Coordinates of C-alpha atoms and ligand atoms in Angstrom, one line a residue:
M1 CA -9.9 28.5 8.5
S2 CA -7.8 31.1 10.3
S3 CA -7.0 31.2 14.0
E4 CA -6.8 34.4 16.0
A5 CA -4.0 34.8 18.6
N6 CA -3.4 38.1 20.4
G7 CA -5.8 39.8 17.9
V8 CA -3.6 38.9 15.0
V9 CA -5.2 36.8 12.3
Q10 CA -2.8 34.1 11.3
A11 CA -2.8 32.2 8.0
P12 CA -3.5 28.6 8.4
A13 CA -0.4 26.4 8.4
K14 CA 0.0 24.7 5.1
K15 CA -0.5 21.0 5.3
L16 CA 2.5 18.8 4.4
R17 CA 2.1 16.6 1.4
V18 CA 2.1 12.9 1.6
M19 CA 2.3 10.5 -1.3
S20 CA 1.9 6.8 -1.2
G21 CA 0.9 4.1 -3.6
M22 CA 0.3 0.4 -3.9
R23 CA 1.6 -1.8 -6.6
V24 CA -1.2 -3.5 -8.6
T25 CA -0.6 -7.2 -8.4
G26 CA -4.1 -8.6 -8.0
R27 CA -6.8 -8.6 -5.3
L28 CA -5.9 -6.9 -2.0
H29 CA -5.3 -9.0 1.0
I30 CA -5.5 -8.1 4.7
G31 CA -1.7 -7.4 4.7
H32 CA -2.3 -4.5 2.3
Y33 CA -4.9 -3.1 4.7
W34 CA -2.8 -3.3 7.9
G35 CA 0.4 -2.4 6.1
A36 CA -1.0 0.7 4.3
L37 CA -4.6 1.3 3.8
Q38 CA -5.8 1.7 7.4
N39 CA -3.0 4.2 7.8
W40 CA -4.0 6.2 4.7
V41 CA -7.4 6.7 6.1
K42 CA -5.9 8.3 9.2
L43 CA -3.4 10.4 7.2
Q44 CA -6.1 11.8 5.0
D45 CA -7.3 14.3 7.7
E46 CA -3.9 15.5 8.7
Y47 CA -2.0 15.8 5.4
E48 CA -2.6 16.7 1.8
C49 CA -2.6 13.2 0.4
F50 CA -1.9 11.7 -3.0
F51 CA -2.6 8.0 -3.1
G52 CA -2.2 5.9 -6.2
A53 CA -2.8 2.6 -7.7
M54 CA 0.6 1.9 -9.2
D55 CA 0.0 -0.1 -12.3
W56 CA 3.3 0.6 -14.0
H57 CA 4.9 -1.0 -11.1
G58 CA 2.6 -4.0 -11.4
M59 CA 3.6 -4.2 -15.0
T60 CA 7.2 -4.8 -14.2
T61 CA 6.3 -8.3 -13.1
A62 CA 2.9 -8.9 -14.8
Y63 CA 4.1 -7.8 -18.2
K64 CA 3.1 -11.1 -19.7
S65 CA -0.5 -10.7 -18.8
P66 CA -1.3 -7.0 -19.1
K67 CA -4.9 -7.5 -19.7
E68 CA -5.5 -8.4 -16.1
I69 CA -3.9 -5.2 -14.8
A70 CA -6.8 -2.9 -15.7
P71 CA -9.5 -4.8 -13.8
W72 CA -7.2 -5.2 -10.8
T73 CA -6.5 -1.5 -10.8
R74 CA -10.2 -0.6 -10.8
E75 CA -10.8 -3.1 -8.1
M76 CA -8.0 -1.6 -6.1
I77 CA -9.5 1.9 -6.3
A78 CA -12.9 0.5 -5.3
E79 CA -11.3 -1.2 -2.3
F80 CA -9.6 2.1 -1.3
L81 CA -13.0 3.8 -1.3
A82 CA -14.8 1.0 0.3
W83 CA -12.5 1.0 3.3
G84 CA -12.7 4.8 3.9
V85 CA -10.4 6.7 1.6
D86 CA -12.3 9.8 0.9
P87 CA -12.0 11.3 -2.6
E88 CA -13.0 14.6 -1.3
K89 CA -9.9 14.7 0.9
V90 CA -7.4 12.8 -1.0
T91 CA -6.2 12.9 -4.6
L92 CA -6.7 9.4 -5.8
F93 CA -5.1 8.4 -9.1
I94 CA -3.9 5.6 -11.4
Q95 CA -0.2 5.9 -12.2
S96 CA -0.4 5.1 -15.9
R97 CA -3.0 7.8 -16.5
I98 CA -0.5 10.5 -15.5
P99 CA 2.2 10.1 -18.2
E100 CA 4.4 12.7 -16.3
H101 CA 5.4 9.9 -13.9
I102 CA 7.3 8.3 -16.8
E103 CA 8.7 11.5 -18.1
L104 CA 10.2 12.3 -14.7
F105 CA 11.3 8.7 -14.5
M106 CA 13.4 9.1 -17.6
I107 CA 14.9 12.4 -16.4
F108 CA 15.8 10.7 -13.1
A109 CA 17.0 7.5 -14.9
N110 CA 19.7 9.5 -16.6
L111 CA 21.1 10.9 -13.4
T112 CA 21.0 7.7 -11.4
P113 CA 24.3 5.8 -11.4
M114 CA 23.8 2.1 -12.0
G115 CA 25.8 1.5 -8.8
W116 CA 23.1 3.0 -6.7
L117 CA 20.6 0.5 -8.0
E118 CA 22.9 -2.5 -7.6
R119 CA 23.4 -1.5 -4.0
V120 CA 19.8 -1.3 -3.0
N121 CA 19.8 -3.8 -0.1
T122 CA 17.0 -6.0 -1.3
W123 CA 18.4 -6.4 -4.7
K124 CA 20.8 -9.3 -4.4
D125 CA 18.2 -11.6 -2.9
A126 CA 15.7 -10.5 -5.5
V127 CA 17.9 -11.3 -8.5
E128 CA 17.8 -15.0 -8.2
E129 CA 14.0 -15.0 -7.8
M130 CA 13.7 -12.6 -10.8
K131 CA 15.8 -14.9 -13.1
A132 CA 13.6 -17.8 -12.1
N133 CA 10.3 -16.0 -13.0
D134 CA 11.5 -14.1 -16.0
T135 CA 11.3 -10.6 -14.3
H136 CA 15.1 -10.0 -14.5
N137 CA 14.5 -7.1 -16.7
L138 CA 15.4 -3.4 -17.0
G139 CA 12.0 -2.2 -15.9
R140 CA 12.1 -4.2 -12.7
F141 CA 15.7 -3.1 -12.2
A142 CA 14.7 0.6 -12.4
Y143 CA 11.8 0.2 -9.9
P144 CA 13.3 2.5 -7.3
V145 CA 13.8 5.3 -9.9
L146 CA 10.2 5.2 -10.9
Q147 CA 9.2 5.2 -7.3
A148 CA 11.4 8.3 -6.8
A149 CA 9.5 9.9 -9.7
D150 CA 6.1 8.9 -8.3
I151 CA 6.9 10.9 -5.1
A152 CA 8.7 13.9 -6.7
I153 CA 6.1 14.4 -9.4
Y154 CA 3.8 15.6 -6.6
R155 CA 6.5 17.4 -4.8
A156 CA 5.6 15.3 -1.7
H157 CA 7.4 15.8 1.6
K158 CA 6.5 12.6 3.4
V159 CA 6.0 9.0 2.5
P160 CA 4.5 6.6 5.0
V161 CA 6.7 3.5 5.4
G162 CA 7.4 0.7 7.9
A163 CA 10.8 0.6 9.6
D164 CA 12.1 -2.1 7.1
Q165 CA 11.3 0.2 4.2
I166 CA 13.2 3.3 5.4
S167 CA 16.3 2.5 3.3
H168 CA 14.1 2.2 0.1
L169 CA 13.3 5.8 0.5
E170 CA 16.9 6.7 0.7
I171 CA 17.6 6.2 -3.0
S172 CA 14.6 8.5 -3.8
R173 CA 16.1 11.2 -1.7
E174 CA 19.5 10.7 -3.3
I175 CA 18.1 11.0 -6.7
V176 CA 16.2 14.2 -5.9
R177 CA 19.3 15.6 -4.2
R178 CA 21.4 15.0 -7.3
F179 CA 18.7 16.6 -9.5
N180 CA 18.7 19.7 -7.2
N181 CA 22.4 19.9 -7.3
L182 CA 22.8 19.5 -11.1
Y183 CA 20.1 21.9 -12.0
K184 CA 20.0 24.3 -9.0
A185 CA 16.4 23.2 -8.4
K186 CA 14.4 23.0 -5.3
L187 CA 12.4 19.8 -5.4
P188 CA 11.5 18.8 -1.8
E189 CA 13.7 16.0 -0.5
M190 CA 11.2 13.5 0.7
S191 CA 11.5 11.7 4.0
H192 CA 9.7 8.9 5.6
L193 CA 6.8 9.0 7.9
L194 CA 7.3 6.1 10.2
T195 CA 4.3 3.9 10.6
E196 CA 3.8 1.0 12.9
I197 CA 3.0 -1.9 10.7
P198 CA 1.7 -5.0 12.5
L199 CA 2.9 -8.4 11.2
V200 CA 0.1 -10.2 9.3
P201 CA 1.0 -13.8 8.8
G202 CA -0.7 -16.0 6.2
L203 CA -3.4 -18.5 7.0
D204 CA -0.7 -21.2 7.3
G205 CA 1.6 -19.1 9.5
R206 CA 4.1 -18.4 6.7
K207 CA 4.5 -15.0 5.0
M208 CA 1.2 -14.0 3.4
S209 CA 1.6 -14.3 -0.3
K210 CA -0.4 -15.0 -3.4
S211 CA 2.1 -17.6 -4.4
Y212 CA 1.7 -19.6 -1.2
G213 CA -2.2 -19.6 -1.6
N214 CA -2.4 -18.5 2.1
T215 CA -4.0 -15.1 1.7
L216 CA -7.2 -13.7 3.3
Y217 CA -8.5 -11.2 0.8
L218 CA -9.4 -7.9 2.3
T219 CA -12.9 -8.3 1.1
E220 CA -13.8 -11.9 0.7
D221 CA -16.7 -12.4 -1.7
S222 CA -19.0 -13.6 1.1
E223 CA -19.3 -14.3 4.8
K224 CA -19.2 -18.0 3.8
D225 CA -15.9 -17.6 2.0
L226 CA -14.5 -15.7 5.1
K227 CA -15.5 -18.4 7.5
K228 CA -14.1 -21.1 5.3
K229 CA -10.7 -19.4 5.1
V230 CA -10.6 -18.7 8.9
N231 CA -11.4 -22.4 9.5
M232 CA -8.4 -23.3 7.3
M233 CA -6.0 -21.4 9.6
V234 CA -3.2 -23.3 11.2
T235 CA -3.3 -23.3 15.1
D236 CA -0.9 -24.0 17.8
P237 CA 0.3 -27.6 16.9
A238 CA 0.3 -28.5 20.7
R239 CA -3.5 -28.5 20.6
V240 CA -4.1 -31.8 18.9
R241 CA -7.2 -32.7 20.9
R242 CA -9.8 -30.4 22.3
E243 CA -8.5 -31.0 25.9
D244 CA -4.9 -30.0 25.1
V245 CA -4.0 -26.6 26.4
G246 CA -2.4 -24.2 23.9
E247 CA -0.4 -21.0 23.8
P248 CA -2.1 -18.2 21.8
T249 CA 1.2 -16.4 21.0
K250 CA 2.2 -19.4 18.9
C251 CA -1.0 -19.2 16.9
S252 CA -1.9 -17.0 13.9
V253 CA -5.6 -17.0 14.8
Y254 CA -4.6 -15.1 18.0
G255 CA -2.5 -12.7 15.9
Y256 CA -5.6 -12.0 13.8
H257 CA -7.7 -11.6 17.0
K258 CA -5.2 -8.8 18.0
L259 CA -6.1 -6.9 14.9
Y260 CA -9.8 -7.5 14.7
S261 CA -11.2 -8.3 18.2
S262 CA -12.0 -6.3 21.4
A263 CA -9.9 -6.5 24.6
E264 CA -12.6 -8.5 26.1
D265 CA -12.5 -11.1 23.3
L266 CA -8.7 -11.2 23.5
Q267 CA -8.9 -12.1 27.2
W268 CA -11.4 -14.7 26.4
V269 CA -9.0 -16.3 23.8
E270 CA -5.9 -16.0 26.1
A271 CA -7.6 -17.6 29.1
G272 CA -9.7 -20.1 27.1
C273 CA -6.7 -21.3 25.0
R274 CA -4.3 -21.7 27.9
S275 CA -6.9 -23.6 30.0
A276 CA -8.5 -25.6 27.1
G277 CA -11.6 -23.8 28.1
I278 CA -12.4 -23.1 24.5
G279 CA -11.9 -25.1 21.4
C280 CA -10.1 -23.9 18.3
G281 CA -13.4 -24.0 16.5
D282 CA -14.9 -21.5 19.0
C283 CA -11.9 -19.4 18.8
K284 CA -12.1 -19.2 14.9
G285 CA -15.8 -18.7 14.9
R286 CA -15.5 -15.7 17.1
L287 CA -12.7 -14.3 14.9
A288 CA -14.7 -14.8 11.7
A289 CA -17.6 -13.1 13.3
N290 CA -15.4 -10.1 14.3
I291 CA -13.8 -9.8 10.9
E292 CA -17.3 -10.0 9.3
K293 CA -18.5 -7.2 11.5
I294 CA -15.8 -4.9 10.1
S295 CA -16.1 -6.2 6.5
L296 CA -19.8 -6.1 5.9
E297 CA -20.1 -2.5 5.1
P298 CA -17.0 -2.2 2.9
R299 CA -18.0 -5.4 1.0
E300 CA -21.4 -3.8 0.2
K301 CA -19.7 -0.6 -0.8
K302 CA -17.2 -2.2 -3.0
K303 CA -19.8 -4.2 -4.8
E304 CA -21.9 -1.1 -5.3
L305 CA -19.0 0.7 -6.9
L306 CA -18.0 -2.2 -9.1
N307 CA -21.7 -2.5 -10.2
N308 CA -21.9 1.2 -11.0
P309 CA -19.0 1.6 -13.3
G310 CA -20.1 5.2 -14.2
R311 CA -19.8 6.4 -10.7
L312 CA -16.5 4.7 -10.1
D313 CA -15.1 6.1 -13.4
S314 CA -16.2 9.6 -12.5
I315 CA -14.4 9.4 -9.2
I316 CA -11.3 8.0 -10.9
D317 CA -11.4 10.6 -13.6
A318 CA -11.7 13.5 -11.2
G319 CA -8.8 12.2 -9.2
C320 CA -6.6 11.7 -12.2
D321 CA -7.4 15.1 -13.5
K322 CA -6.4 16.7 -10.2
A323 CA -3.2 14.6 -10.0
R324 CA -2.3 15.3 -13.6
K325 CA -2.5 19.1 -13.2
E326 CA -0.1 18.9 -10.2
A327 CA 2.2 16.6 -12.1
Q328 CA 2.2 19.0 -15.1
K329 CA 3.1 21.8 -12.8
T330 CA 6.0 19.9 -11.4
L331 CA 7.3 18.9 -14.8
E332 CA 7.2 22.6 -15.9
I333 CA 9.3 23.4 -12.8
V334 CA 11.6 20.5 -13.6
R335 CA 12.1 21.5 -17.3
S336 CA 12.6 25.2 -16.5
S337 CA 15.2 24.4 -13.9
M338 CA 16.9 22.2 -16.5
K339 CA 16.6 24.9 -19.1
W340 CA 15.2 22.3 -21.5
Ligands
LIG1 N1 6.5 -0.1 -3.9 C1 5.2 0.2 -3.5 C2 4.5 -1.2 -3.2 O1 5.1 -2.2 -3.3 C3 4.3 0.9 -4.4 C4 4.8 2.2 -4.8 C5 5.1 2.7 -6.0 C6 5.0 3.4 -3.9 N2 5.5 4.0 -6.0 C7 5.5 4.4 -4.6 C8 4.9 3.6 -2.5 C9 5.8 5.6 -4.1 C10 5.2 4.8 -1.9 C11 5.7 5.9 -2.8 O2 3.3 -1.3 -3.0
SF4_2 FE1 -5.1 -20.8 18.4 FE2 -7.5 -20.0 19.4 FE3 -6.8 -22.6 19.2 FE4 -5.5 -21.2 21.0 S1 -7.7 -21.7 20.9 S2 -4.6 -22.6 19.5 S3 -5.5 -19.2 20.0 S4 -7.1 -21.1 17.5

């Protein structure tokens, strides 16, 4: 489309490129949705987007059970599509299908001083955990370098992240800057696209994590499973009996209502909880119903995609082809600036 101003036809502004990905670690939970996916669906209209299922990143920790990675990856793509990522608007890909990620990773690995990786702010805490679960390995260590390559391979300008992740992007930018300086190249220096990410606690109020067994999957298999999980949720401990008053802000059920329920329902919870006018069972029932309302269609869509592997494959193949062409173009630019 072109716009006409003062009789002059102007070329349309070129959309900025956004790249993001999700590490393949198993089924998606609602934290993945509120942390990234719902935002991707918004970004797809405004930017030229590349979104990926990052199975190489998954492999850094799941290397002992690689056979699980492929089905998880397919399910992840089905989930993206079910929740509104549009393959006509977005280039949707699987990281390991684009070998150029790894080639650029290796080029970047050579110009990344070890000290940069050691100084990544989350690293020190992670080391003990990694030793404990046998993921204290070179691949895991180099995670930020691969991430830099993921972004640079599509010459992306923007990466959507929450406030706590801004520093992670810093190392990507440093790597690209070093590359540009060394080889007089002009890969875009990526920057963050700050996104507000709501806090999504686990069913027990702790951090939502597969290892705690406190996750609500993004698409529970059935309404029954969804209800069962919501019923398991921990409530304000002050409400022991039905007639005890509670404080919604101390309760994860209320936290979820804020994500899934209407303003009217929120008021109903606030007033009812503080006056003991409603019971926790009522409150959870309403929440489950509201989540179900939103999940019904995506659940069906996801099932349909997984039951029609041909259709899902053709969407994946088309996305990977598009991504690969762009990645190859970047690698040509990279090699020619390196005179290699
Ligand atoms: N680290 C991201 C996650 O944990 C996944 C990821 C890999 C990514 N490469 C990326 C995100 C590049 C943004 C840009 O889900
Ligand atoms: Fe939590 Fe709702 Fe019970 Fe209040 S009424 S404690 S918000 S579940």
